[in-house]
PDB file of C-alpha atoms in Angstrom:
ATOM      1  CA  MET A   1     270.020  12.468  95.414  1.00  0.00           C
ATOM      2  CA  HIS A   2     266.577  13.744  96.497  1.00  0.00           C
ATOM      3  CA  SER A   3     265.133  15.832  93.668  1.00  0.00           C
ATOM      4  CA  GLY A   4     262.993  18.105  96.174  1.00  0.00           C
ATOM      5  CA  ARG A   5     259.806  16.493  94.700  1.00  0.00           C
ATOM      6  CA  GLN A   6     256.722  17.809  96.412  1.00  0.00           C
ATOM      7  CA  PHE A   7     253.609  15.961  97.325  1.00  0.00           C
ATOM      8  CA  PRO A   8     250.777  18.648  96.896  1.00  0.00           C
ATOM      9  CA  ASN A   9     247.997  16.209  97.921  1.00  0.00           C
ATOM     10  CA  LEU A  10     249.669  15.419 101.351  1.00  0.00           C
ATOM     11  CA  THR A  11     247.418  16.483 104.125  1.00  0.00           C
ATOM     12  CA  MET A  12     248.874  16.613 107.644  1.00  0.00           C
ATOM     13  CA  SER A  13     245.908  18.343 109.412  1.00  0.00           C
ATOM     14  CA  MET A  14     244.633  16.955 112.827  1.00  0.00           C
ATOM     15  CA  ASP A  15     241.179  18.747 112.355  1.00  0.00           C
ATOM     16  CA  ARG A  16     238.386  16.334 113.020  1.00  0.00           C
ATOM     17  CA  SER A  17     235.529  18.101 111.471  1.00  0.00           C
ATOM     18  CA  ALA A  18     232.800  16.263 109.579  1.00  0.00           C
ATOM     19  CA  SER A  19     234.161  17.396 106.255  1.00  0.00           C
ATOM     20  CA  GLN A  20     237.709  16.149 107.261  1.00  0.00           C
ATOM     21  CA  ARG A  21     236.299  12.862 108.294  1.00  0.00           C
ATOM     22  CA  LYS A  22     234.678  12.405 105.075  1.00  0.00           C
ATOM     23  CA  LYS A  23     237.711  13.403 103.081  1.00  0.00           C
ATOM     24  CA  GLN A  24     239.722  10.983 105.300  1.00  0.00           C
ATOM     25  CA  ALA A  25     237.492   8.114 104.429  1.00  0.00           C
ATOM     26  CA  MET A  26     238.403   8.648 100.752  1.00  0.00           C
ATOM     27  CA  THR A  27     242.133   9.203 101.383  1.00  0.00           C
ATOM     28  CA  ASN A  28     244.976   6.654 101.337  1.00  0.00           C
ATOM     29  CA  TYR A  29     247.647   6.032 103.743  1.00  0.00           C
ATOM     30  CA  ALA A  30     251.059   4.731 102.957  1.00  0.00           C
ATOM     31  CA  ALA A  31     253.700   2.662 105.164  1.00  0.00           C
ATOM     32  CA  LEU A  32     257.402   2.441 104.161  1.00  0.00           C
ATOM     33  CA  ASP A  33     259.750  -0.161 105.571  1.00  0.00           C
ATOM     34  CA  VAL A  34     263.246   1.129 104.600  1.00  0.00           C
ATOM     35  CA  SER A  35     266.351  -1.010 104.618  1.00  0.00           C
ATOM     36  CA  LEU A  36     269.741  -0.884 103.140  1.00  0.00           C
ATOM     37  CA  GLU A  37     268.579  -3.309 100.323  1.00  0.00           C
ATOM     38  CA  GLN A  38     264.942  -2.193  99.549  1.00  0.00           C
ATOM     39  CA  THR A  39     261.946  -0.280 100.672  1.00  0.00           C
ATOM     40  CA  ALA A  40     258.694  -2.097 100.983  1.00  0.00           C
ATOM     41  CA  ILE A  41     255.672   0.126 100.422  1.00  0.00           C
ATOM     42  CA  CYS A  42     251.983  -0.598 101.285  1.00  0.00           C
ATOM     43  CA  VAL A  43     249.160   1.669 100.589  1.00  0.00           C
ATOM     44  CA  VAL A  44     245.786   1.190 102.126  1.00  0.00           C
ATOM     45  CA  ASP A  45     242.501   3.112 101.875  1.00  0.00           C
ATOM     46  CA  GLY A  46     240.494   4.722 104.576  1.00  0.00           C
ATOM     47  CA  SER A  47     238.920   1.316 105.572  1.00  0.00           C
ATOM     48  CA  GLY A  48     242.250  -0.357 105.860  1.00  0.00           C
ATOM     49  CA  SER A  49     242.084  -2.294 102.635  1.00  0.00           C
ATOM     50  CA  ARG A  50     245.380  -2.894 100.704  1.00  0.00           C
ATOM     51  CA  ILE A  51     245.175  -1.186  97.505  1.00  0.00           C
ATOM     52  CA  ALA A  52     248.926  -1.256  96.322  1.00  0.00           C
ATOM     53  CA  GLU A  53     252.187  -2.677  97.449  1.00  0.00           C
ATOM     54  CA  ALA A  54     255.673  -2.871  96.061  1.00  0.00           C
ATOM     55  CA  LYS A  55     259.320  -3.162  96.811  1.00  0.00           C
ATOM     56  CA  VAL A  56     261.443  -0.379  95.401  1.00  0.00           C
ATOM     57  CA  PRO A  57     265.082   0.726  95.623  1.00  0.00           C
ATOM     58  CA  PRO A  58     265.911   2.461  98.992  1.00  0.00           C
ATOM     59  CA  ASP A  59     266.227   5.843  97.154  1.00  0.00           C
ATOM     60  CA  PRO A  60     264.104   8.897  97.955  1.00  0.00           C
ATOM     61  CA  ASP A  61     263.470   9.469  94.163  1.00  0.00           C
ATOM     62  CA  ALA A  62     262.327   5.870  93.529  1.00  0.00           C
ATOM     63  CA  ILE A  63     260.007   6.055  96.473  1.00  0.00           C
ATOM     64  CA  ALA A  64     258.634   9.408  95.391  1.00  0.00           C
ATOM     65  CA  VAL A  65     257.912   8.246  91.861  1.00  0.00           C
ATOM     66  CA  TRP A  66     256.227   5.123  93.005  1.00  0.00           C
ATOM     67  CA  LEU A  67     254.019   6.990  95.451  1.00  0.00           C
ATOM     68  CA  ALA A  68     253.158   9.615  93.023  1.00  0.00           C
ATOM     69  CA  GLU A  69     252.045   6.993  90.416  1.00  0.00           C
ATOM     70  CA  LYS A  70     250.445   4.438  92.500  1.00  0.00           C
ATOM     71  CA  ALA A  71     249.310   5.839  95.808  1.00  0.00           C
ATOM     72  CA  GLY A  72     246.688   8.456  94.953  1.00  0.00           C
ATOM     73  CA  ASP A  73     245.861  11.031  97.632  1.00  0.00           C
ATOM     74  CA  LEU A  74     247.813  10.420 100.877  1.00  0.00           C
ATOM     75  CA  ALA A  75     246.710  11.572 104.217  1.00  0.00           C
ATOM     76  CA  ARG A  76     249.681  10.339 105.990  1.00  0.00           C
ATOM     77  CA  ILE A  77     252.893   8.338 105.296  1.00  0.00           C
ATOM     78  CA  GLY A  78     254.540   6.223 108.116  1.00  0.00           C
ATOM     79  CA  MET A  79     258.171   5.110 107.790  1.00  0.00           C
ATOM     80  CA  LYS A  80     260.039   2.349 109.667  1.00  0.00           C
ATOM     81  CA  THR A  81     263.909   2.538 109.191  1.00  0.00           C
ATOM     82  CA  GLY A  82     266.781   0.534 110.626  1.00  0.00           C
ATOM     83  CA  PRO A  83     269.465   2.178 112.693  1.00  0.00           C
ATOM     84  CA  ARG A  84     272.037   2.184 109.858  1.00  0.00           C
ATOM     85  CA  ARG A  85     269.828   3.805 107.144  1.00  0.00           C
ATOM     86  CA  SER A  86     270.654   7.324 106.187  1.00  0.00           C
ATOM     87  CA  GLY A  87     269.710   9.569 103.212  1.00  0.00           C
ATOM     88  CA  PHE A  88     266.208  10.228 104.570  1.00  0.00           C
ATOM     89  CA  GLY A  89     267.259  13.059 107.016  1.00  0.00           C
ATOM     90  CA  MET A  90     267.399  10.792 109.978  1.00  0.00           C
ATOM     91  CA  ASN A  91     271.080  10.321 110.567  1.00  0.00           C
TER      92      ASN A  91
END
């Protein structure tokens, strides 16, 4: 079950000020491909260079732990999920 873990460094602002653009250049982005068997995770930096990737169980806690340990400061997280996946609030 989901532990309610928070990501304090997650920034969702659309502000495009100079300070935000500079911060965004030093921030990472994560993509999750969730299926029934596994979740593939890829993290890239502001220039699009891959900095980490893994396959973890399709469990919110496993994903949260991996992101907290490996992803650094995340500006955004994108997720692709199949039509049969549930448990991520997208039933």
